[in-house]
PDB file of C-alpha atoms in Angstrom:
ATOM      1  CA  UNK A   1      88.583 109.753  73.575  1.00 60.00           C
ATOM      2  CA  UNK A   2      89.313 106.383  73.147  1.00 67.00           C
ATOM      3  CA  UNK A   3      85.974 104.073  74.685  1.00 83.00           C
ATOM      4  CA  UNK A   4      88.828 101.170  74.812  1.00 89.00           C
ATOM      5  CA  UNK A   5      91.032 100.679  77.944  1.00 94.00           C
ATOM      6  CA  UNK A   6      92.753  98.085  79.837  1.00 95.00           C
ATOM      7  CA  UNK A   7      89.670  98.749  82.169  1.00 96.00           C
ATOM      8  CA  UNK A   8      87.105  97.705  79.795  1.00 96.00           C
ATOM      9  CA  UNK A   9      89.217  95.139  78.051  1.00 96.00           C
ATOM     10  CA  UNK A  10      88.926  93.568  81.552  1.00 96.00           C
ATOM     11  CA  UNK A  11      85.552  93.669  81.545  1.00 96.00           C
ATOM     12  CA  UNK A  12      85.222  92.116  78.101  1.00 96.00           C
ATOM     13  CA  UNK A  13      87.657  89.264  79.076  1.00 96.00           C
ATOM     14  CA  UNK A  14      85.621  88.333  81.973  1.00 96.00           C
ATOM     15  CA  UNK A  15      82.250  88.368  79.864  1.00 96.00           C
ATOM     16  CA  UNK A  16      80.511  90.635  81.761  1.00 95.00           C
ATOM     17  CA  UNK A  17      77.309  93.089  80.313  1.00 97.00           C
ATOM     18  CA  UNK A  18      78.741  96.730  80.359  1.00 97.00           C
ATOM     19  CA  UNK A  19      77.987 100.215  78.698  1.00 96.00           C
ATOM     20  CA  UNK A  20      80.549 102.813  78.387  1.00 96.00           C
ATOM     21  CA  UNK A  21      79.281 106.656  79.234  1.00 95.00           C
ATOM     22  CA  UNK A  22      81.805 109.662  78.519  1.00 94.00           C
ATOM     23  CA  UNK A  23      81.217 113.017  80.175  1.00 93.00           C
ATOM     24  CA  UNK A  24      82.780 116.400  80.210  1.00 91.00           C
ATOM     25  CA  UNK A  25      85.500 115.626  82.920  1.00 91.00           C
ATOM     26  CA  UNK A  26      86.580 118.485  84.777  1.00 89.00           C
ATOM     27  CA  UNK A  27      89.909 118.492  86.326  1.00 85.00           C
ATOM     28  CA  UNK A  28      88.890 121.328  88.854  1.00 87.00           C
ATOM     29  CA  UNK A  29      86.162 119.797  90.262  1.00 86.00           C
ATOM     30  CA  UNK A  30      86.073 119.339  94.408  1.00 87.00           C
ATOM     31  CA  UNK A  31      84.403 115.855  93.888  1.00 88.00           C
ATOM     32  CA  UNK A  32      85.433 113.775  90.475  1.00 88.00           C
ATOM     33  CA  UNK A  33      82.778 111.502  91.715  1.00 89.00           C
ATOM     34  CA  UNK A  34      80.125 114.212  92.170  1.00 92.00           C
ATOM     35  CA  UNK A  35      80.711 115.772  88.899  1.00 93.00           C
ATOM     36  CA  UNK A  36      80.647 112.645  87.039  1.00 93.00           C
ATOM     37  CA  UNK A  37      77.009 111.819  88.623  1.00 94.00           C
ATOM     38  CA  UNK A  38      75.598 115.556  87.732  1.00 93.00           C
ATOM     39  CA  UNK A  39      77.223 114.972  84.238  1.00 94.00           C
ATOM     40  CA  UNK A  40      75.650 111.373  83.349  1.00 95.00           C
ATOM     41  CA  UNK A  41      72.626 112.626  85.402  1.00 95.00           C
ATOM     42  CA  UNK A  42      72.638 109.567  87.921  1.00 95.00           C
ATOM     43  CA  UNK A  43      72.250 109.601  91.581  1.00 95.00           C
ATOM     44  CA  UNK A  44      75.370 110.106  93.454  1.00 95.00           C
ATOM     45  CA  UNK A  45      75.096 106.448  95.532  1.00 95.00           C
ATOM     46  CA  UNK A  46      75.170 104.945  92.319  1.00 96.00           C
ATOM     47  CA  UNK A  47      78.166 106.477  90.393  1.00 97.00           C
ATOM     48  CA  UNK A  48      81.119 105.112  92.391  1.00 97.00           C
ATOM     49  CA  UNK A  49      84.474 106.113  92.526  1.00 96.00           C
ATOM     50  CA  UNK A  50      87.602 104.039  93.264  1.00 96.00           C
ATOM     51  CA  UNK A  51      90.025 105.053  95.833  1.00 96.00           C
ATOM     52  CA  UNK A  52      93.568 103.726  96.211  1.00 97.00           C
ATOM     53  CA  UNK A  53      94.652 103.323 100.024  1.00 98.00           C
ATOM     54  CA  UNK A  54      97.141 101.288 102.124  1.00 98.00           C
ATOM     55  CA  UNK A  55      96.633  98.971 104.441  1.00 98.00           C
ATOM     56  CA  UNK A  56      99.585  97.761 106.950  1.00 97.00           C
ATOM     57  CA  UNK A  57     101.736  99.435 104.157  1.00 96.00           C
ATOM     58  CA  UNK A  58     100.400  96.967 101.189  1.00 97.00           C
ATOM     59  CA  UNK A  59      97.992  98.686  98.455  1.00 98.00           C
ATOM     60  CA  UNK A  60      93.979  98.421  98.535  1.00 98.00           C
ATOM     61  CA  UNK A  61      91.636  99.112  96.527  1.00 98.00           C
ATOM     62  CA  UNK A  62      88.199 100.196  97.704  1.00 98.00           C
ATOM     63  CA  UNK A  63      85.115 101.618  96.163  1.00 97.00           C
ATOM     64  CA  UNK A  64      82.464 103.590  97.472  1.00 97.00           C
ATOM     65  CA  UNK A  65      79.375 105.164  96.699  1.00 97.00           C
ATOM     66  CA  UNK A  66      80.581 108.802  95.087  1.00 95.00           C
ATOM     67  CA  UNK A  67      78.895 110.893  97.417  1.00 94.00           C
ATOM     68  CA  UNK A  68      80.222 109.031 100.929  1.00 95.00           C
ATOM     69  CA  UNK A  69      84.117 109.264 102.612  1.00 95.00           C
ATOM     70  CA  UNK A  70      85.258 105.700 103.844  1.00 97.00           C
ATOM     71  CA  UNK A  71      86.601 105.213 107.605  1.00 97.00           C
ATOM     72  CA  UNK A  72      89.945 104.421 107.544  1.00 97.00           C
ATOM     73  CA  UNK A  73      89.369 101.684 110.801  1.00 97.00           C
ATOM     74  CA  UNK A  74      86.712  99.952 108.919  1.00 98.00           C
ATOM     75  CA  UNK A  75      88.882  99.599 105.900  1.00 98.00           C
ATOM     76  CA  UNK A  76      91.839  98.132 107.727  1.00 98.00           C
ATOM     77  CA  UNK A  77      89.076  95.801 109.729  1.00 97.00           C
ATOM     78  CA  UNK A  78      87.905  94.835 106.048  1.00 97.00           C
ATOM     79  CA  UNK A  79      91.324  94.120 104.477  1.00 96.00           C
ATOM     80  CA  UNK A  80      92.296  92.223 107.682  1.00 95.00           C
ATOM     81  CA  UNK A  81      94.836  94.596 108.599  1.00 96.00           C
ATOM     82  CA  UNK A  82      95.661  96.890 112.050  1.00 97.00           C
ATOM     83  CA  UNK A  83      95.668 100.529 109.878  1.00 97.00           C
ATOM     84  CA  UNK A  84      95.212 102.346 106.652  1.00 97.00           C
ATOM     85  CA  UNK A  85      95.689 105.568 105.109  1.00 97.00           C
ATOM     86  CA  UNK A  86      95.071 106.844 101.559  1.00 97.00           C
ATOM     87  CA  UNK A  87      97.839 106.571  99.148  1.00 97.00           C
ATOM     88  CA  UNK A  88      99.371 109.428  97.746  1.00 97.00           C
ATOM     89  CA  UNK A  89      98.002 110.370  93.999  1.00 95.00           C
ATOM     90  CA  UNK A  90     101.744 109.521  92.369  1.00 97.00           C
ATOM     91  CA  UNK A  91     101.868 106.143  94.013  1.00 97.00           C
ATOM     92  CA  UNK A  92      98.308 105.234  92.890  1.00 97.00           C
ATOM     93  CA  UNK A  93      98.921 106.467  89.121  1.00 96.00           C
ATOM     94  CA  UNK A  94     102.319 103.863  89.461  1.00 96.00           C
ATOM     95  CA  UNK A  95     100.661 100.663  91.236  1.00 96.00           C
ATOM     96  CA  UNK A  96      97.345 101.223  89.175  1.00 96.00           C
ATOM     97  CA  UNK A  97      98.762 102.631  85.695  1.00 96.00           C
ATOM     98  CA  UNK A  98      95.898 105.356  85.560  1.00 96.00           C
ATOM     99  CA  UNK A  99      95.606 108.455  86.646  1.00 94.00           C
ATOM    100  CA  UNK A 100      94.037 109.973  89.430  1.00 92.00           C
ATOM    101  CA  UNK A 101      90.478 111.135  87.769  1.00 92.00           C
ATOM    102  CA  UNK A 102      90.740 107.839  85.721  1.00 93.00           C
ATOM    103  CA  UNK A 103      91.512 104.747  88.086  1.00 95.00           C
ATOM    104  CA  UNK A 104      88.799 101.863  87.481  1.00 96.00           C
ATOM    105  CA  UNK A 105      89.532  98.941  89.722  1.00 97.00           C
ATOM    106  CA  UNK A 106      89.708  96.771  86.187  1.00 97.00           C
ATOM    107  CA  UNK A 107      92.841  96.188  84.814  1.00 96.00           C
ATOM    108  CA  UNK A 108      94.857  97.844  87.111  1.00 96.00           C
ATOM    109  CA  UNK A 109      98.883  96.532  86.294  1.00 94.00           C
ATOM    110  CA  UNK A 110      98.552  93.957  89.272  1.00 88.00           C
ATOM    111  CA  UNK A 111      95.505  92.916  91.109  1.00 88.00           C
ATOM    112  CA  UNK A 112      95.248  93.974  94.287  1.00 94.00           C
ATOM    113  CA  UNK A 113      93.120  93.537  97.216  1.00 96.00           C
ATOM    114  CA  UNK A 114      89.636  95.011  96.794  1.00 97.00           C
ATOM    115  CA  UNK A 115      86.841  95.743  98.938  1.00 98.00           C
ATOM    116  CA  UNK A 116      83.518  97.129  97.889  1.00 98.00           C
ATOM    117  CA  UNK A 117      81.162  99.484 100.055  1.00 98.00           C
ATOM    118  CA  UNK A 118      78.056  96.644 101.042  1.00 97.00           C
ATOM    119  CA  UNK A 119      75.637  99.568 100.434  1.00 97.00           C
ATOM    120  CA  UNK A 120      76.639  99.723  96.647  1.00 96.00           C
ATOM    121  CA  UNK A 121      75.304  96.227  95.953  1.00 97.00           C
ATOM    122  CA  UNK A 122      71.760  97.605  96.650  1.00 96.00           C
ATOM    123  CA  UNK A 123      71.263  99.163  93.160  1.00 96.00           C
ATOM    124  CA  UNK A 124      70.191  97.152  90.136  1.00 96.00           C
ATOM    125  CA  UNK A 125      73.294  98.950  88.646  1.00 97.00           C
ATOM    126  CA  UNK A 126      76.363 101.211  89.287  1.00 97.00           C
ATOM    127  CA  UNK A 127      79.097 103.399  87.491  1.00 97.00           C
ATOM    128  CA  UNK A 128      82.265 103.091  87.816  1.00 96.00           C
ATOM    129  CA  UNK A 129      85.278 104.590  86.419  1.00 96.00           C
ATOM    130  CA  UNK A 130      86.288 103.035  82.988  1.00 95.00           C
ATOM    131  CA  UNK A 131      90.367 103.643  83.075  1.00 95.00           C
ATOM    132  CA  UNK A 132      90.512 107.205  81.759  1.00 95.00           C
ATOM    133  CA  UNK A 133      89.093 110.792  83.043  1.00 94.00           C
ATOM    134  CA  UNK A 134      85.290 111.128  81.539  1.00 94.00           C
ATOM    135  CA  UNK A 135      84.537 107.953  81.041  1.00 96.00           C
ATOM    136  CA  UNK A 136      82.339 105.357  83.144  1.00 96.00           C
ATOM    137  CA  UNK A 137      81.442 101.657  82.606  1.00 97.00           C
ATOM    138  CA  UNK A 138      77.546 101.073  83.774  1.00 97.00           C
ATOM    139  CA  UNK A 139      76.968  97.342  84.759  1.00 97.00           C
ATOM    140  CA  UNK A 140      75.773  95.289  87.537  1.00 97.00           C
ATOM    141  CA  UNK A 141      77.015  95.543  91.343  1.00 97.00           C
ATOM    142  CA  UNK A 142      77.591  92.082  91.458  1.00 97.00           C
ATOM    143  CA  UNK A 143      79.552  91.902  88.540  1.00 97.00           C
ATOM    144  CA  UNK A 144      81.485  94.797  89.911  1.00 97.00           C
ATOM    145  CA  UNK A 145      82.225  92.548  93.133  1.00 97.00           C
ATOM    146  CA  UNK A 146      82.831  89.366  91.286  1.00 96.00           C
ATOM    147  CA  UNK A 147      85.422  90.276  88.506  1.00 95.00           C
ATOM    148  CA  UNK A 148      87.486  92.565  91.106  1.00 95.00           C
ATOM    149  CA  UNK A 149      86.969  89.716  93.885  1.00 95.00           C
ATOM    150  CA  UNK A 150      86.486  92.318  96.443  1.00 96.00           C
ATOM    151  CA  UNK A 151      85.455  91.890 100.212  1.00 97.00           C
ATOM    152  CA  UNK A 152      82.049  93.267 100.498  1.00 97.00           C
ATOM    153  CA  UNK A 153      81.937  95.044 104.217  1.00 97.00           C
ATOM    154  CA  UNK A 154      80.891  98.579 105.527  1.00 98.00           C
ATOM    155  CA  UNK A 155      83.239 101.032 105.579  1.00 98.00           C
ATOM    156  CA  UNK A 156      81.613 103.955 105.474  1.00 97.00           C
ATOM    157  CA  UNK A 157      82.633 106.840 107.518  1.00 95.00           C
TER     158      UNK A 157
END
């Protein structure tokens, strides 16, 4: 597995402190989130995962403690839109240009909108997907929220 990806090329461009952490990914998991917390032994609220949705139609990316489901209202509200849905796994592999297990909201092919879960800036760090299936970047919330320029808001379900 390569510990190189546009994800943590990203991350290196923008001078931020990371760590990369490969697990055992496994594809039939219920939760990828879940599983990648028990693997890397971390708290659920602090591995999070990044979920692809749209809102009024245009893509967003939000992330979200691993173990929580966001409301779909409080996402539009945060994106300043009227309504959102998840996207469908084929359309975020194409906007993102990772696949579904694997999406980091670093170096996605085009920036998009992003909006972080408030409650995930509580932790002296986080996880977050690194741009491939089993592998995590640890670093700071707030570098999280200041190299993907996300909207911090609630929007938990």
């Amino acid at each position: 597995m390569s510990k190189v990806t546009p994800a943590t090329r990203a991350l290196a461009a923008a001078g931020v402190a990371f760590t990369v952490h490969a697990y055992d990914y496994d594809p039939d998991a219920e939760s990828i989130g879940l599983q990648a917390a028990a693997a890397l032994g971390e708290h659920p609220a602090r591995v999070l995962k990044t979920l692809m949705a749209l809102v009024d139609g245009k893509p967003v990316c939000v992330i979200v403690p691993s173990d929580q489901e966001v409301s779909m209202k409080k996402l539009a509200a945060a994106a300043s839109g009227k309504s959102a849905q998840m996207m469908k796994p084929p359309e975020a592999e194409r906007v993102t240009g990772f696949k579904v297990g694997g999406i980091s909201p670093f170096g996605q092919r085009k920036p998009v909108r992003t909006v972080i879960e408030q409650s995930a800036l509580a932790h002296d760090y986080v996880y977050l997907n690194g741009g491939q299936r089993g592998l995590q970047v640890r670093l700071k919330p707030t570098d999280v929220r200041d190299v993907s320029k996300a909207v911090v808001a609630d929007v938990l379900a």
